[in-house]
CSV table of C-alpha atoms in Angstrom, one decimal:
chain,number,residue,atom,x,y,z
O,329,MET,CA,85.7,88.9,94.1
O,330,THR,CA,84.9,92.9,94.6
O,331,THR,CA,83.5,93.7,98.4
O,332,ALA,CA,83.1,96.9,100.1
O,333,LEU,CA,84.8,97.3,103.6
O,334,ALA,CA,81.5,98.5,105.3
O,335,ASP,CA,83.1,98.2,108.8
O,336,THR,CA,85.7,97.1,111.2
O,337,THR,CA,84.1,93.7,111.3
O,338,ASP,CA,84.6,93.3,107.7
O,339,PHE,CA,88.4,94.7,107.7
O,340,ARG,CA,89.2,92.0,110.3
O,341,THR,CA,87.6,88.7,108.8
O,342,LEU,CA,89.4,89.9,105.1
O,343,LEU,CA,92.6,90.6,107.7
O,344,GLY,CA,91.5,86.8,109.0
O,345,GLU,CA,91.3,85.0,106.2
O,346,GLU,CA,93.4,86.6,103.8
O,347,LEU,CA,96.5,87.3,105.8
O,348,GLY,CA,95.9,85.1,109.2
O,349,LEU,CA,96.1,87.9,111.2
O,350,HIS,CA,93.3,87.8,113.9
O,351,ILE,CA,92.5,91.2,115.3
O,352,GLY,CA,89.7,91.4,118.0
O,353,ALA,CA,87.3,94.3,118.2
O,354,ASP,CA,89.4,95.3,121.3
O,355,ASP,CA,92.4,95.5,119.4
O,356,LEU,CA,91.8,98.1,116.9
O,357,ASP,CA,93.0,100.9,118.9
O,358,ARG,CA,96.2,99.2,120.0
O,359,PRO,CA,99.3,100.6,118.8
O,360,LEU,CA,100.8,98.6,115.5
O,361,ASP,CA,104.1,97.8,117.4
O,362,ASP,CA,102.4,95.8,120.0
O,363,PHE,CA,101.6,93.3,117.0
O,364,PRO,CA,104.7,91.3,116.9
O,365,ASP,CA,103.8,89.8,113.7
O,366,TRP,CA,102.9,93.4,111.9
O,367,ASP,CA,105.5,94.2,109.7
O,368,SER,CA,106.0,96.1,106.3
O,369,VAL,CA,105.7,93.0,104.2
O,370,LEU,CA,102.1,92.3,105.8
O,371,LEU,CA,101.4,96.1,105.0
O,372,LEU,CA,102.0,95.3,101.2
O,373,ARG,CA,100.0,91.8,101.5
O,374,MET,CA,97.5,94.0,103.1
O,375,VAL,CA,96.9,96.8,100.3
O,376,THR,CA,97.0,94.0,97.6
O,377,VAL,CA,94.1,91.8,99.6
O,378,VAL,CA,92.1,95.3,100.2
O,379,GLU,CA,92.4,96.7,96.4
O,380,ALA,CA,91.3,92.8,95.2
O,381,ALA,CA,88.7,92.9,97.5
O,382,THR,CA,87.4,96.4,96.9
O,383,GLY,CA,88.3,97.1,93.2
O,384,ARG,CA,89.8,100.5,94.6
O,385,ARG,CA,93.4,101.6,95.1
O,386,VAL,CA,94.6,102.1,98.4
O,387,ALA,CA,96.9,105.3,99.0
O,388,VAL,CA,100.1,103.4,100.5
O,389,ALA,CA,101.3,107.3,101.8
O,390,ASP,CA,98.1,107.0,104.0
O,391,LEU,CA,98.7,103.8,105.2
O,392,LEU,CA,102.5,104.8,106.3
O,393,GLN,CA,101.0,107.4,108.8
O,394,ALA,CA,98.2,104.8,110.3
O,395,ARG,CA,99.3,104.1,114.0
O,396,THR,CA,96.3,101.3,115.0
O,397,PHE,CA,94.3,99.0,112.9
O,398,ARG,CA,91.2,101.4,112.8
O,399,GLN,CA,93.6,103.9,111.3
O,400,LEU,CA,94.6,101.2,108.5
O,401,TYR,CA,90.6,100.8,108.2
O,402,GLU,CA,89.8,104.2,108.0
O,403,ALA,CA,92.4,105.0,105.1
O,404,VAL,CA,91.5,101.9,103.3
O,405,ALA,CA,87.4,102.5,103.7
O,406,GLY,CA,88.0,106.3,102.9
O,407,ARG,CA,86.8,107.9,106.1
């Protein structure tokens, strides 16, 4: 499946469906450290899921700088 991540809603849906990580719209700007289930393994799984969904490579180095889910979205969406 190849799809675009048109907005943060698409991103949140993908995280929920593929990783079981349900992030509300109001959670996008909270620090990743506030989410006890978030770790480096989920980050790598997210990369795999996003690459499969979009058909594009994701620069992991950019993701390592992200501190919120919005910043992760911006990195994977190329914004």
